[in-house]
Amino acid sequence: MNVNDFEYIAQLLYQRSGLVITQEKAYLLESRLNPVARKWDLDSVDALIGVLRTKKDEQLTVDVTEAMTTNESFFFRDSRPFDQFKDIVLPHLLEARAARKQIRIWSAACSSGQEPYTLAMILKEEAARLAGWRIEIVATDLSKEILDKAKQGLYSQFEVQRGLPITLLMKYFSQEGEKWRVSEEIRQMVSYKPFNLLTSPAALGHFDVVFCRNVLIYFDQATKGQVLARIAQIMPADGFLYLGGAETVLGVSDSFEVVPGQRGVYRLTGDGAAMNRKAG
Amino acid sequence: MKSCLIVDDSKVVRMVARKILEGLSFDIDEAEDGQKAIEACQRHMPDAVLLDWNMPVMNGLQFLQELRAMQDVHQPIVVFCTTENDMDHIKRAMEAGANEYIMKPFDSDIIESKFVQVGLI
């Protein structure tokens, strides 16, 4: 791939998804765009970029963006965030929302569904404490293709073994040939919607808990700040935000601060909450 | 250092599993069938057992039943690791007292995440 082609596609990806791709990751373009080239009956990634530049086909552009922004995930990824959810976030909300008995959770870059299904399984396990509560899990991703996979809830043997305890596999999955499908009761707890983090999430409503893990790392500083500012606006003053292990709000956003002693979990600062009230 | 007994009739599987678990700082012992594994446990009870199902002489499930019937010993954590990948086998293993279950083929990520889940790491 020549430098011009790389620059062109890097620019396109930035505009469409906020993804920042640098020259040393150029190999990712080759490996991920090869299947797209085949799908479009093109000989090579170079040919694909040629068509992209001359025809500006919208569907091809969407396919390219989706191929580059789809990331692998697994159940109970990093495990600690989910322990924190069960031990700190959930008890707080059960007390604070006792009158309304309603909690809304957003999985903001849900990929193939492991994160929202993990949350759904945790909530199902806590069903006794949640009787009479209305809990919504909204899961979004930029890629419609990956959302289709998420909705199906069908995973390979490898996927169901990384992070998922066998007891939960027995309880909430059934076997279909070589694959494993998430049970209907878990699938119906999650509603999937396509959503681009570069746009306003206002239409999705307000969320008590937002999981936005391992996606900011692909954005530049300015974009990270904008995404966090928009998330701050759809959270109540006592809401919780989750970021990935390699992500931070430091130097990016004044709206959030880490919950003391809980790495990876953030809450609105006084400033963030005040901005929120003004906006709300 | 925690100890793990690897029970598998395949020398290759034992070697791969040994390499992964030594990388996770386990002290390794090996057995090639359930009977030899029982003898190994009588000599020295490990903290963990990584257990194949189909083996000559005594299979993994029989080994597990005998192990769990042993009195006055410190019971190890048992993680099945087998090509048997249907719900029926998984249920039988768990009912017999297994703590976790790995379906082959496995890799170091799977072994590590399962060992973390059962508190060995």
Short mmCIF file of C-alpha atoms in Angstrom, two decimals:
data_model
loop_
_atom_site.label_atom_id
_atom_site.label_comp_id
_atom_site.label_asym_id
_atom_site.label_seq_id
_atom_site.Cartn_x
_atom_site.Cartn_y
_atom_site.Cartn_z
CA MET A 1 0.00 0.00 0.00
CA ASN A 2 1.46 3.35 -0.95
CA VAL A 3 1.57 6.35 1.34
CA ASN A 4 -1.17 8.21 -0.53
CA ASP A 5 -3.57 5.31 -0.24
CA PHE A 6 -2.76 4.93 3.44
CA GLU A 7 -3.35 8.64 4.08
CA TYR A 8 -6.63 8.52 2.18
CA ILE A 9 -8.03 5.58 4.10
CA ALA A 10 -6.72 6.83 7.45
CA GLN A 11 -8.52 10.14 6.84
CA LEU A 12 -11.72 8.38 5.81
CA LEU A 13 -11.69 6.18 8.93
CA TYR A 14 -11.10 9.20 11.13
CA GLN A 15 -14.05 11.09 9.66
CA ARG A 16 -16.39 8.13 9.81
CA SER A 17 -15.54 6.54 13.14
CA GLY A 18 -12.98 8.67 14.94
CA LEU A 19 -10.50 5.82 14.59
CA VAL A 20 -6.91 7.02 14.51
CA ILE A 21 -4.70 4.64 12.58
CA THR A 22 -0.97 5.22 12.31
CA GLN A 23 1.51 3.94 9.75
CA GLU A 24 2.89 1.21 12.02
CA LYS A 25 -0.59 -0.34 12.12
CA ALA A 26 -0.88 -0.35 8.32
CA TYR A 27 -0.70 -4.16 8.37
CA LEU A 28 -4.10 -4.10 10.09
CA LEU A 29 -5.56 -2.43 7.00
CA GLU A 30 -4.29 -5.26 4.82
CA SER A 31 -5.51 -8.09 7.05
CA ARG A 32 -8.92 -6.61 7.83
CA LEU A 33 -9.72 -5.21 4.41
CA ASN A 34 -8.80 -8.36 2.48
CA PRO A 35 -12.15 -10.02 3.30
CA VAL A 36 -13.96 -6.82 2.22
CA ALA A 37 -12.06 -6.83 -1.09
CA ARG A 38 -13.09 -10.46 -1.67
CA LYS A 39 -16.72 -9.69 -0.82
CA TRP A 40 -16.69 -6.92 -3.45
CA ASP A 41 -14.95 -9.13 -6.06
CA LEU A 42 -11.81 -7.05 -6.03
CA ASP A 43 -8.33 -8.56 -6.46
CA SER A 44 -6.58 -6.74 -3.66
CA VAL A 45 -6.79 -4.12 -0.95
CA ASP A 46 -5.07 -1.71 -3.36
CA ALA A 47 -7.85 -2.29 -5.89
CA LEU A 48 -10.41 -1.75 -3.14
CA ILE A 49 -8.91 1.60 -2.16
CA GLY A 50 -8.83 2.56 -5.85
CA VAL A 51 -12.57 1.92 -6.13
CA LEU A 52 -13.20 3.74 -2.87
CA ARG A 53 -11.36 6.83 -4.14
CA THR A 54 -12.98 6.99 -7.57
CA LYS A 55 -16.54 5.80 -6.93
CA LYS A 56 -17.09 6.95 -3.32
CA ASP A 57 -19.58 4.14 -2.91
CA GLU A 58 -21.45 4.55 0.39
CA GLN A 59 -21.96 0.84 1.08
CA LEU A 60 -18.30 0.09 0.38
CA THR A 61 -17.29 2.91 2.72
CA VAL A 62 -19.54 1.45 5.43
CA ASP A 63 -18.07 -2.04 4.93
CA VAL A 64 -14.53 -0.70 5.20
CA THR A 65 -15.29 1.31 8.34
CA GLU A 66 -17.00 -1.66 9.98
CA ALA A 67 -14.15 -4.03 9.15
CA MET A 68 -11.65 -1.69 10.77
CA THR A 69 -13.63 -0.91 13.92
CA THR A 70 -14.69 -4.41 14.91
CA ASN A 71 -12.77 -5.76 17.86
CA GLU A 72 -12.67 -9.08 19.59
CA SER A 73 -14.13 -9.35 23.02
CA PHE A 74 -14.89 -11.96 25.61
CA PHE A 75 -17.24 -12.72 28.46
CA PHE A 76 -16.31 -11.21 31.84
CA ARG A 77 -13.45 -9.39 30.11
CA ASP A 78 -10.91 -8.45 32.84
CA SER A 79 -13.38 -9.85 35.46
CA ARG A 80 -12.69 -7.00 37.94
CA PRO A 81 -15.09 -4.48 36.37
CA PHE A 82 -17.91 -6.97 36.79
CA ASP A 83 -17.00 -7.67 40.42
CA GLN A 84 -17.12 -3.90 40.98
CA PHE A 85 -20.48 -3.76 39.23
CA LYS A 86 -21.93 -6.45 41.50
CA ASP A 87 -20.30 -5.29 44.75
CA ILE A 88 -20.31 -1.49 44.47
CA VAL A 89 -22.38 -0.13 41.60
CA LEU A 90 -25.42 -2.37 41.97
CA PRO A 91 -25.78 -2.00 45.78
CA HIS A 92 -25.57 1.79 45.41
CA LEU A 93 -28.23 1.90 42.72
CA LEU A 94 -30.51 -0.51 44.58
CA GLU A 95 -30.53 1.95 47.44
CA ALA A 96 -30.55 5.19 45.46
CA ARG A 97 -33.25 4.06 43.01
CA ALA A 98 -35.40 2.23 45.56
CA ALA A 99 -38.39 4.50 44.89
CA ARG A 100 -38.32 4.26 41.09
CA LYS A 101 -37.03 0.68 40.90
CA GLN A 102 -35.50 1.37 37.52
CA ILE A 103 -31.92 1.10 36.28
CA ARG A 104 -30.67 1.76 32.76
CA ILE A 105 -27.30 0.43 31.59
CA TRP A 106 -25.52 1.28 28.35
CA SER A 107 -22.88 -0.92 26.76
CA ALA A 108 -21.50 1.70 24.39
CA ALA A 109 -19.19 -0.38 22.20
CA CYS A 110 -20.69 -3.81 22.66
CA SER A 111 -18.98 -5.56 19.73
CA SER A 112 -20.30 -9.12 19.41
CA GLY A 113 -22.36 -8.94 22.61
CA GLN A 114 -20.16 -10.49 25.29
CA GLU A 115 -20.25 -7.42 27.53
CA PRO A 116 -24.04 -6.86 27.60
CA TYR A 117 -24.67 -10.61 27.97
CA THR A 118 -22.18 -10.75 30.84
CA LEU A 119 -24.15 -7.95 32.54
CA ALA A 120 -27.42 -9.72 31.83
CA MET A 121 -26.10 -12.95 33.40
CA ILE A 122 -24.88 -11.10 36.49
CA LEU A 123 -28.29 -9.46 36.87
CA LYS A 124 -30.04 -12.79 36.38
CA GLU A 125 -27.87 -14.29 39.12
CA GLU A 126 -28.99 -11.43 41.38
CA ALA A 127 -32.65 -11.89 40.45
CA ALA A 128 -33.74 -12.34 44.08
CA ARG A 129 -32.61 -8.80 44.98
CA LEU A 130 -34.06 -7.36 41.80
CA ALA A 131 -37.62 -8.63 41.99
CA GLY A 132 -39.98 -5.88 40.87
CA TRP A 133 -37.17 -3.82 39.31
CA ARG A 134 -37.12 -2.73 35.71
CA ILE A 135 -33.61 -3.03 34.34
CA GLU A 136 -32.72 -2.12 30.80
CA ILE A 137 -29.51 -2.96 29.02
CA VAL A 138 -29.00 -1.00 25.81
CA ALA A 139 -26.07 -2.20 23.73
CA THR A 140 -24.73 -0.22 20.80
CA ASP A 141 -21.98 -0.53 18.25
CA LEU A 142 -20.99 1.26 15.08
CA SER A 143 -21.00 -1.94 13.07
CA LYS A 144 -24.37 -3.32 11.97
CA GLU A 145 -22.68 -6.56 10.99
CA ILE A 146 -21.32 -7.09 14.49
CA LEU A 147 -24.70 -6.17 16.01
CA ASP A 148 -26.30 -8.94 13.96
CA LYS A 149 -23.81 -11.40 15.42
CA ALA A 150 -24.49 -10.03 18.90
CA LYS A 151 -28.26 -10.45 18.50
CA GLN A 152 -27.83 -14.07 17.46
CA GLY A 153 -25.79 -14.74 20.58
CA LEU A 154 -24.00 -17.65 18.94
CA TYR A 155 -20.38 -18.23 20.00
CA SER A 156 -17.55 -20.61 19.24
CA GLN A 157 -16.15 -23.03 21.81
CA PHE A 158 -13.11 -20.75 22.15
CA GLU A 159 -15.27 -17.70 22.80
CA VAL A 160 -17.31 -19.34 25.57
CA GLN A 161 -14.21 -20.51 27.42
CA ARG A 162 -12.30 -17.28 27.81
CA GLY A 163 -13.63 -15.73 30.99
CA LEU A 164 -16.98 -17.51 31.24
CA PRO A 165 -17.32 -19.84 34.26
CA ILE A 166 -18.57 -23.31 33.30
CA THR A 167 -21.50 -23.02 35.70
CA LEU A 168 -22.82 -20.01 33.76
CA LEU A 169 -22.28 -21.81 30.45
CA MET A 170 -24.41 -24.68 31.79
CA LYS A 171 -27.12 -22.33 33.01
CA TYR A 172 -27.43 -19.81 30.22
CA PHE A 173 -26.22 -21.48 27.02
CA SER A 174 -27.34 -24.32 24.83
CA GLN A 175 -25.28 -26.26 22.35
CA GLU A 176 -25.91 -26.00 18.61
CA GLY A 177 -23.49 -28.25 16.77
CA GLU A 178 -20.01 -26.93 17.50
CA LYS A 179 -21.37 -23.61 18.77
CA TRP A 180 -23.04 -22.30 21.89
CA ARG A 181 -26.08 -20.01 21.96
CA VAL A 182 -27.04 -17.61 24.75
CA SER A 183 -30.46 -18.51 26.10
CA GLU A 184 -33.56 -16.59 25.11
CA GLU A 185 -34.08 -15.27 28.67
CA ILE A 186 -30.65 -13.59 28.58
CA ARG A 187 -30.92 -12.37 24.99
CA GLN A 188 -34.23 -10.64 25.63
CA MET A 189 -32.69 -8.61 28.45
CA VAL A 190 -30.53 -6.73 25.93
CA SER A 191 -31.73 -4.34 23.23
CA TYR A 192 -29.31 -3.63 20.41
CA LYS A 193 -29.08 -0.42 18.41
CA PRO A 194 -26.55 0.88 15.91
CA PHE A 195 -24.87 3.99 17.25
CA ASN A 196 -21.80 6.04 16.37
CA LEU A 197 -19.94 7.46 19.39
CA LEU A 198 -19.05 10.52 17.31
CA THR A 199 -22.71 11.60 17.44
CA SER A 200 -25.02 12.66 20.26
CA PRO A 201 -26.42 9.81 22.39
CA ALA A 202 -29.35 11.98 23.61
CA ALA A 203 -31.91 9.89 21.70
CA LEU A 204 -30.87 6.78 23.65
CA GLY A 205 -32.07 8.38 26.89
CA HIS A 206 -30.34 8.63 30.28
CA PHE A 207 -28.17 5.89 31.77
CA ASP A 208 -27.22 5.12 35.37
CA VAL A 209 -24.24 3.05 34.26
CA VAL A 210 -22.23 3.39 31.06
CA PHE A 211 -19.69 0.83 29.90
CA CYS A 212 -17.40 2.46 27.35
CA ARG A 213 -14.43 0.14 27.51
CA ASN A 214 -11.54 -0.30 25.12
CA VAL A 215 -12.87 2.08 22.51
CA LEU A 216 -11.46 5.49 23.51
CA ILE A 217 -7.97 4.10 22.89
CA TYR A 218 -8.69 4.31 19.17
CA PHE A 219 -9.56 8.04 19.31
CA ASP A 220 -7.31 11.10 19.46
CA GLN A 221 -7.34 13.35 22.55
CA ALA A 222 -9.90 15.83 21.22
CA THR A 223 -12.32 13.10 20.18
CA LYS A 224 -11.94 11.30 23.52
CA GLY A 225 -12.88 14.56 25.28
CA GLN A 226 -15.94 15.06 23.08
CA VAL A 227 -17.18 11.51 23.57
CA LEU A 228 -16.81 11.77 27.36
CA ALA A 229 -18.55 15.17 27.42
CA ARG A 230 -21.53 13.70 25.60
CA ILE A 231 -21.66 10.70 27.92
CA ALA A 232 -21.59 13.05 30.93
CA GLN A 233 -24.75 14.72 29.62
CA ILE A 234 -26.80 11.54 29.62
CA MET A 235 -25.82 10.47 33.16
CA PRO A 236 -27.41 11.36 36.53
CA ALA A 237 -25.11 12.99 39.11
CA ASP A 238 -24.55 9.61 40.82
CA GLY A 239 -24.05 7.60 37.63
CA PHE A 240 -21.08 5.34 36.92
CA LEU A 241 -18.82 5.22 33.89
CA TYR A 242 -16.55 2.31 33.07
CA LEU A 243 -13.45 2.69 30.92
CA GLY A 244 -11.00 0.02 29.77
CA GLY A 245 -7.87 -0.88 31.70
CA ALA A 246 -5.60 1.17 29.42
CA GLU A 247 -7.88 4.22 29.40
CA THR A 248 -8.13 7.24 31.66
CA VAL A 249 -9.97 10.56 31.95
CA LEU A 250 -6.80 12.34 33.08
CA GLY A 251 -5.97 15.17 30.71
CA VAL A 252 -9.00 14.27 28.61
CA SER A 253 -12.09 15.29 30.56
CA ASP A 254 -12.85 17.37 33.69
CA SER A 255 -16.33 15.91 33.90
CA PHE A 256 -15.26 12.59 35.43
CA GLU A 257 -13.06 11.40 38.27
CA VAL A 258 -12.12 7.89 39.36
CA VAL A 259 -14.23 6.43 42.16
CA PRO A 260 -11.77 6.27 45.10
CA GLY A 261 -10.19 2.84 45.35
CA GLN A 262 -12.02 1.57 42.26
CA ARG A 263 -9.70 1.65 39.28
CA GLY A 264 -11.58 1.76 35.98
CA VAL A 265 -14.84 3.10 37.49
CA TYR A 266 -15.58 6.82 37.17
CA ARG A 267 -18.19 9.23 38.51
CA LEU A 268 -19.13 12.77 37.57
CA THR A 269 -17.14 15.53 39.24
CA GLY A 270 -18.91 18.54 40.75
CA ASP A 271 -18.24 20.37 37.47
CA GLY A 272 -19.53 17.50 35.38
CA ALA A 273 -22.71 17.23 37.43
CA ALA A 274 -23.28 21.00 37.25
CA MET A 275 -22.85 21.01 33.46
CA ASN A 276 -25.24 18.15 33.36
CA ARG A 277 -27.93 20.02 35.28
CA LYS A 278 -27.53 23.01 32.99
CA ALA A 279 -27.77 20.83 29.91
CA GLY A 280 -30.60 18.73 31.30
CA MET B 1 4.56 -22.45 44.88
CA LYS B 2 1.29 -24.26 44.10
CA SER B 3 1.40 -27.75 42.64
CA CYS B 4 -0.61 -29.17 39.76
CA LEU B 5 -0.97 -32.79 38.67
CA ILE B 6 -1.51 -33.11 34.92
CA VAL B 7 -3.42 -36.28 34.05
CA ASP B 8 -3.58 -37.13 30.34
CA ASP B 9 -2.66 -40.20 28.29
CA SER B 10 -1.21 -38.00 25.55
CA LYS B 11 2.43 -37.14 26.10
CA VAL B 12 2.06 -34.13 23.81
CA VAL B 13 -0.88 -32.70 25.77
CA ARG B 14 0.99 -33.21 29.06
CA MET B 15 4.00 -31.42 27.63
CA VAL B 16 1.97 -28.45 26.34
CA ALA B 17 -0.01 -28.16 29.57
CA ARG B 18 3.20 -28.42 31.63
CA LYS B 19 4.77 -25.58 29.68
CA ILE B 20 1.71 -23.35 30.14
CA LEU B 21 1.34 -24.11 33.86
CA GLU B 22 5.05 -23.79 34.62
CA GLY B 23 4.76 -20.38 32.99
CA LEU B 24 2.06 -19.62 35.56
CA SER B 25 4.47 -20.70 38.35
CA PHE B 26 3.03 -24.13 39.12
CA ASP B 27 5.11 -27.05 40.31
CA ILE B 28 4.14 -29.90 37.95
CA ASP B 29 3.64 -33.64 38.37
CA GLU B 30 2.30 -35.88 35.59
CA ALA B 31 0.25 -39.07 35.35
CA GLU B 32 -0.82 -40.97 32.22
CA ASP B 33 -4.06 -42.48 33.52
CA GLY B 34 -6.48 -42.27 36.45
CA GLN B 35 -4.89 -45.12 38.39
CA LYS B 36 -1.41 -43.56 38.24
CA ALA B 37 -3.03 -40.24 39.22
CA ILE B 38 -4.57 -41.81 42.35
CA GLU B 39 -1.14 -43.17 43.28
CA ALA B 40 0.40 -39.74 42.71
CA CYS B 41 -2.24 -38.15 44.97
CA GLN B 42 -1.53 -40.72 47.70
CA ARG B 43 2.17 -39.85 47.56
CA HIS B 44 1.59 -36.11 47.45
CA MET B 45 -1.77 -34.33 47.26
CA PRO B 46 -1.49 -31.47 44.73
CA ASP B 47 -3.31 -28.11 44.96
CA ALA B 48 -4.78 -28.63 41.50
CA VAL B 49 -5.49 -31.41 39.01
CA LEU B 50 -5.83 -30.84 35.26
CA LEU B 51 -7.79 -33.89 34.19
CA ASP B 52 -8.41 -35.64 30.86
CA TRP B 53 -11.54 -37.79 30.52
CA ASN B 54 -10.77 -40.66 28.14
CA MET B 55 -7.76 -42.65 29.30
CA PRO B 56 -6.89 -46.37 29.52
CA VAL B 57 -6.94 -48.27 32.86
CA MET B 58 -9.00 -45.63 34.72
CA ASN B 59 -10.75 -42.69 33.10
CA GLY B 60 -10.94 -39.15 34.43
CA LEU B 61 -14.45 -39.41 35.85
CA GLN B 62 -13.62 -42.60 37.79
CA PHE B 63 -10.47 -40.92 39.10
CA LEU B 64 -12.48 -37.90 40.24
CA GLN B 65 -15.03 -40.09 42.05
CA GLU B 66 -12.27 -41.98 43.86
CA LEU B 67 -10.47 -38.75 44.69
CA ARG B 68 -13.57 -37.08 46.13
CA ALA B 69 -14.25 -40.22 48.21
CA MET B 70 -10.86 -39.95 49.93
CA GLN B 71 -11.26 -39.04 53.60
CA ASP B 72 -9.10 -36.74 55.69
CA VAL B 73 -7.15 -35.28 52.81
CA HIS B 74 -6.88 -31.74 51.53
CA GLN B 75 -9.10 -31.95 48.44
CA PRO B 76 -7.51 -30.35 45.37
CA ILE B 77 -9.25 -28.16 42.82
CA VAL B 78 -10.03 -30.25 39.73
CA VAL B 79 -10.26 -28.78 36.25
CA PHE B 80 -11.37 -31.16 33.52
CA CYS B 81 -9.60 -30.75 30.18
CA THR B 82 -11.13 -33.01 27.56
CA THR B 83 -12.37 -33.34 23.99
CA GLU B 84 -15.78 -34.31 25.44
CA ASN B 85 -17.63 -31.08 24.71
CA ASP B 86 -21.32 -31.80 25.20
CA MET B 87 -23.57 -30.60 27.99
CA ASP B 88 -24.17 -34.13 29.25
CA HIS B 89 -20.46 -34.75 29.94
CA ILE B 90 -20.06 -31.31 31.48
CA LYS B 91 -22.97 -31.95 33.87
CA ARG B 92 -21.64 -35.38 34.88
CA ALA B 93 -18.20 -33.92 35.57
CA MET B 94 -19.56 -31.07 37.68
CA GLU B 95 -21.91 -33.38 39.60
CA ALA B 96 -18.94 -35.64 40.38
CA GLY B 97 -17.17 -32.68 41.99
CA ALA B 98 -15.13 -30.99 39.25
CA ASN B 99 -14.52 -27.27 39.82
CA GLU B 100 -14.12 -26.17 36.20
CA TYR B 101 -14.24 -27.65 32.74
CA ILE B 102 -12.09 -26.97 29.68
CA MET B 103 -13.07 -28.23 26.24
CA LYS B 104 -10.11 -29.12 24.03
CA PRO B 105 -8.52 -27.62 22.06
CA PHE B 106 -7.24 -25.22 24.69
CA ASP B 107 -4.64 -22.46 24.71
CA SER B 108 -2.75 -20.66 27.47
CA ASP B 109 -5.46 -17.94 27.71
CA ILE B 110 -8.15 -20.51 28.44
CA ILE B 111 -6.07 -22.36 31.04
CA GLU B 112 -5.11 -19.11 32.73
CA SER B 113 -8.65 -17.69 32.79
CA LYS B 114 -10.11 -20.93 34.17
CA PHE B 115 -7.41 -21.18 36.85
CA VAL B 116 -8.12 -17.56 37.81
CA GLN B 117 -11.84 -18.30 38.10
CA VAL B 118 -11.31 -21.16 40.55
CA GLY B 119 -8.92 -19.04 42.62
CA LEU B 120 -5.71 -20.95 41.83
CA ILE B 121 -4.07 -17.81 40.44
#
